[in-house]
Amino acid sequence: MSLIFVLVVAGASSQKIEGVFNYKATYNLTYQIDSTDENSKKSETMLLYIGDRLSRFSSLGTAVGDSLTETVDKSNKNMAEFSRIRSMTPKTQFNYKIFKHYNGNQLEFVEKVFKDKIKYKQDLKLQNWQIIPKTDTVSGYPVQKATTSYAGRDYIAWFTPEIPIPDGPYKFNGLPGLILRISDLEDDYNFELIGFQKLQKPVSIILDYSKYKFVDKKDFLKLKSNFDRNPLKAMNNAGIKIGWSKEDEMQAKREFAEKFKKENNPLEKN
């Protein structure tokens, strides 16, 4: 069955951009969330949808959640329906969506942080690549090696000219072929292709740029850090009352603080 994404993302105007995704690349991401604990390694399935003018990268959980949400009757406020959808959505640590606009040479990073619908823009060409005359095989494709540095990490990538799409997982792009594997030298973050297909039924997209707010990347990171550090404060500021006892609230604050302390190894260090 073909999924139709109706994606609500950010912008200053109400203009809608319609397009089609013709290919889907599926990656397995392994990552170490706590730099001091090798046992904190986890993995998630990530999806890259590719069209002629645009690509969309997100976790599987975010993609499924977006698609299921669009099947809900917006006039139906039945919490049981939302609970059903939540139970069908794979869990994810990554709630963002990344859109690469090939023609406009821009990248958009979109995320809803609690009730704040925000995004920031960057130039599409974020990496300076050095292509190395070394070859290998990944997922059955012949690949060539390339290296780059980005946001405080040094990376080794393997791309295939057999798929002449200058894209890849996360924000990585700009090589003369699809990136099939990329990892930093510490192996804290490792994306590896586990599937590539031309879609029999292209996936339609509608991007609505009316409800999200543009912010500077530094402001986005500050807002997200504040929420991750103390979600209860964000809820209180939004007028949401949980009804916990003082003891339960203090315990929750301690648990959030401990969780925040352990999640100390972001992909982008700076």
Coordinates of C-alpha atoms in Angstrom, one line a residue:
M1 CA 0.0 0.0 0.0
S2 CA 1.3 3.4 -0.9
L3 CA 1.6 5.9 1.9
I4 CA 0.5 9.5 1.3
F5 CA 2.3 12.0 3.5
V6 CA 0.5 15.2 4.3
L7 CA 3.3 16.9 6.1
V8 CA 2.7 20.1 8.2
V9 CA 6.0 21.9 8.3
A10 CA 7.2 25.4 8.8
G11 CA 7.2 28.6 7.0
A12 CA 6.4 32.3 7.0
S13 CA 3.7 32.0 4.3
S14 CA 0.7 29.7 3.6
Q15 CA 2.2 28.5 0.3
K16 CA 2.0 24.8 -0.3
I17 CA 4.6 22.8 -2.2
E18 CA 3.5 19.6 -3.8
G19 CA 5.8 16.9 -5.0
V20 CA 6.5 13.2 -5.4
F21 CA 9.0 10.8 -3.9
N22 CA 10.2 8.1 -6.3
Y23 CA 12.7 6.3 -4.2
K24 CA 13.0 5.1 -0.6
A25 CA 16.3 4.3 1.2
T26 CA 16.1 2.5 4.5
Y27 CA 19.0 2.9 7.0
N28 CA 19.8 1.3 10.3
L29 CA 21.2 3.8 12.7
T30 CA 23.3 2.6 15.7
Y31 CA 24.2 5.3 18.2
Q32 CA 25.7 5.7 21.6
I33 CA 23.5 8.0 23.6
D34 CA 25.9 8.2 26.7
S35 CA 29.5 8.8 25.8
T36 CA 30.6 7.3 29.2
D37 CA 28.7 4.0 28.8
E38 CA 29.3 1.6 25.9
N39 CA 26.2 -0.3 26.9
S40 CA 24.0 2.7 26.1
K41 CA 24.2 1.9 22.3
K42 CA 20.8 1.7 20.6
S43 CA 19.5 1.4 17.1
E44 CA 16.6 2.7 15.0
T45 CA 15.3 2.4 11.5
M46 CA 15.6 5.6 9.5
L47 CA 13.9 6.5 6.2
L48 CA 15.1 8.7 3.3
Y49 CA 12.4 9.5 0.7
I50 CA 13.9 10.9 -2.5
G51 CA 12.2 12.9 -5.3
D52 CA 13.5 15.0 -8.2
R53 CA 13.4 18.3 -6.2
L54 CA 13.2 17.3 -2.6
S55 CA 14.1 14.6 -0.1
R56 CA 12.7 13.8 3.4
F57 CA 14.6 12.1 6.2
S58 CA 13.2 10.9 9.5
S59 CA 12.9 8.0 11.8
L60 CA 10.5 5.2 10.9
G61 CA 8.5 6.1 14.0
T62 CA 8.1 9.7 12.9
A63 CA 7.1 8.7 9.3
V64 CA 4.5 6.2 10.5
G65 CA 3.2 8.6 13.1
D66 CA 2.7 11.4 10.5
S67 CA 0.9 9.0 8.1
L68 CA -1.4 7.6 10.8
T69 CA -2.2 11.0 12.2
E70 CA -3.5 12.1 8.8
T71 CA -6.0 9.3 8.8
V72 CA -7.7 10.7 11.9
D73 CA -10.9 12.7 11.5
K74 CA -9.9 16.1 12.9
S75 CA -13.4 16.6 14.3
N76 CA -13.1 13.4 16.3
K77 CA -11.7 14.3 19.7
N78 CA -12.0 10.7 21.0
M79 CA -8.9 10.0 23.0
A80 CA -9.3 6.3 22.4
E81 CA -8.6 6.9 18.7
F82 CA -5.4 8.8 19.5
S83 CA -4.3 6.1 21.9
R84 CA -4.9 3.5 19.2
I85 CA -2.7 5.4 16.8
R86 CA 0.0 5.8 19.4
S87 CA 0.0 2.1 20.1
M88 CA 0.6 1.5 16.3
T89 CA 3.5 3.9 16.0
P90 CA 7.0 2.6 16.5
K91 CA 8.9 4.3 19.4
T92 CA 11.5 6.8 18.4
Q93 CA 14.2 8.9 20.0
F94 CA 14.2 11.2 16.9
N95 CA 11.1 13.3 16.3
Y96 CA 12.7 15.7 13.7
K97 CA 12.2 15.7 9.9
I98 CA 14.9 17.0 7.5
F99 CA 13.9 18.3 4.1
K100 CA 16.6 18.9 1.5
H101 CA 15.6 21.2 -1.3
Y102 CA 17.9 20.4 -4.2
N103 CA 16.9 23.3 -6.5
G104 CA 17.0 25.9 -3.7
N105 CA 20.2 24.5 -2.1
Q106 CA 18.6 24.7 1.3
L107 CA 18.0 22.3 4.1
E108 CA 15.1 22.6 6.6
F109 CA 15.2 20.9 10.0
V110 CA 11.6 20.6 11.4
E111 CA 10.5 19.5 14.9
K112 CA 7.7 19.9 17.3
V113 CA 9.1 20.4 20.8
F114 CA 6.2 19.9 23.1
K115 CA 3.8 22.6 21.9
D116 CA 6.3 24.6 20.0
K117 CA 6.2 24.0 16.2
I118 CA 9.6 25.3 15.0
K119 CA 12.2 24.9 12.3
Y120 CA 15.5 26.3 11.1
K121 CA 17.2 26.6 7.8
Q122 CA 20.8 25.8 6.7
D123 CA 22.7 25.8 3.4
L124 CA 22.3 22.4 1.7
K125 CA 26.1 22.0 1.2
L126 CA 27.2 21.6 4.8
Q127 CA 30.1 19.2 4.2
N128 CA 33.4 19.5 2.3
W129 CA 34.2 16.1 1.0
Q130 CA 37.5 14.5 0.2
I131 CA 37.0 11.5 -2.2
I132 CA 39.5 8.7 -1.5
P133 CA 40.6 6.1 -4.2
K134 CA 39.5 3.2 -2.1
T135 CA 36.6 0.9 -2.9
D136 CA 34.5 -1.7 -1.1
T137 CA 31.0 -3.3 -1.2
V138 CA 28.0 -2.2 1.0
S139 CA 24.6 -4.0 0.7
G140 CA 25.7 -5.5 -2.6
Y141 CA 26.7 -2.2 -4.2
P142 CA 30.2 -1.2 -5.2
V143 CA 31.1 1.9 -3.1
Q144 CA 33.9 4.4 -2.9
K145 CA 35.3 6.1 0.2
A146 CA 35.0 9.7 1.2
T147 CA 35.8 11.7 4.3
T148 CA 34.5 14.9 5.9
S149 CA 34.2 16.8 9.1
Y150 CA 30.9 18.2 10.3
A151 CA 29.7 19.7 13.6
G152 CA 32.6 18.5 15.7
R153 CA 32.9 15.0 14.3
D154 CA 35.1 13.4 11.6
Y155 CA 33.3 11.0 9.3
I156 CA 34.1 8.2 6.8
A157 CA 31.4 7.7 4.2
W158 CA 30.9 5.1 1.4
F159 CA 28.9 6.1 -1.6
T160 CA 27.9 4.3 -4.8
P161 CA 28.0 5.8 -8.3
E162 CA 25.5 3.1 -9.3
I163 CA 22.8 5.2 -7.6
P164 CA 23.6 8.7 -8.9
I165 CA 21.7 10.6 -6.2
P166 CA 23.8 13.1 -4.3
D167 CA 22.0 12.5 -1.0
G168 CA 22.3 10.4 2.2
P169 CA 21.1 10.0 5.7
Y170 CA 20.6 12.9 8.1
K171 CA 22.1 16.2 6.7
F172 CA 24.8 14.4 4.7
N173 CA 24.7 15.1 0.9
G174 CA 26.8 16.3 -2.0
L175 CA 28.7 13.2 -3.1
P176 CA 28.4 11.8 -6.7
G177 CA 26.2 8.9 -5.6
L178 CA 24.0 7.9 -2.7
I179 CA 25.7 7.5 0.7
L180 CA 25.2 3.9 1.8
R181 CA 27.3 4.0 5.0
I182 CA 28.6 6.8 7.1
S183 CA 30.0 6.8 10.6
D184 CA 32.1 9.1 12.8
L185 CA 35.6 8.0 13.8
E186 CA 34.4 7.2 17.3
D187 CA 31.6 5.0 15.9
D188 CA 29.1 6.9 18.1
Y189 CA 26.8 7.3 15.1
N190 CA 26.7 4.8 12.3
F191 CA 24.1 4.9 9.4
E192 CA 24.1 1.9 7.1
L193 CA 21.8 1.2 4.2
I194 CA 19.6 -1.9 4.6
G195 CA 17.3 -1.4 1.7
F196 CA 16.8 0.7 -1.4
Q197 CA 13.8 0.6 -3.7
K198 CA 12.2 2.5 -6.5
L199 CA 8.6 3.0 -5.4
Q200 CA 6.0 1.2 -7.6
K201 CA 3.5 3.9 -6.5
P202 CA 5.3 7.2 -5.9
V203 CA 4.5 8.8 -2.5
S204 CA 2.7 12.2 -2.8
I205 CA 3.6 15.0 -0.5
I206 CA 1.9 18.3 0.5
L207 CA 4.1 20.7 2.5
D208 CA 2.1 23.3 4.4
Y209 CA 4.3 26.2 5.5
S210 CA 1.8 28.0 7.6
K211 CA 1.9 26.7 11.2
Y212 CA 5.6 26.4 12.1
K213 CA 7.9 29.2 13.1
F214 CA 11.3 29.9 11.7
V215 CA 14.0 30.3 14.4
D216 CA 17.7 30.6 14.5
K217 CA 19.4 27.2 15.0
K218 CA 21.0 28.4 18.3
D219 CA 17.5 29.4 19.6
F220 CA 16.1 26.0 18.5
L221 CA 18.9 24.1 20.4
K222 CA 18.3 26.2 23.5
L223 CA 14.6 25.6 23.5
K224 CA 15.0 21.9 23.0
S225 CA 17.7 21.7 25.7
N226 CA 15.5 23.5 28.2
F227 CA 12.6 21.2 27.5
D228 CA 14.7 18.0 27.7
R229 CA 16.2 19.3 31.0
N230 CA 12.9 20.1 32.6
P231 CA 9.7 18.9 30.8
L232 CA 7.6 19.6 33.8
K233 CA 8.4 23.3 33.7
A234 CA 7.4 23.5 30.0
M235 CA 4.1 21.8 30.9
N236 CA 3.4 24.2 33.8
N237 CA 4.2 27.2 31.5
A238 CA 1.7 25.8 29.0
G239 CA -1.0 25.6 31.7
I240 CA -1.0 21.8 31.9
K241 CA -1.6 20.5 35.4
I242 CA -0.6 16.9 36.0
G243 CA -2.0 16.7 39.6
W244 CA 1.0 14.9 41.1
S245 CA 1.9 15.2 44.8
K246 CA 4.9 17.3 45.7
E247 CA 6.9 14.1 46.3
D248 CA 6.0 12.6 42.9
E249 CA 6.9 15.8 41.2
M250 CA 10.3 16.0 42.9
Q251 CA 10.9 12.3 41.9
A252 CA 10.0 13.1 38.3
K253 CA 12.4 16.1 38.3
R254 CA 15.2 13.9 39.6
E255 CA 14.5 11.3 36.9
F256 CA 14.4 13.9 34.1
A257 CA 17.7 15.4 35.3
E258 CA 19.3 12.0 35.4
K259 CA 18.0 11.2 31.9
F260 CA 19.3 14.5 30.6
K261 CA 22.7 13.9 32.2
K262 CA 23.0 10.5 30.4
E263 CA 22.0 11.8 27.0
N264 CA 25.3 13.7 26.6
N265 CA 26.4 12.5 23.2
P266 CA 24.5 14.3 20.4
L267 CA 25.4 13.8 16.8
E268 CA 26.2 17.4 16.4
K269 CA 28.7 18.4 19.1
N270 CA 28.8 22.1 18.1

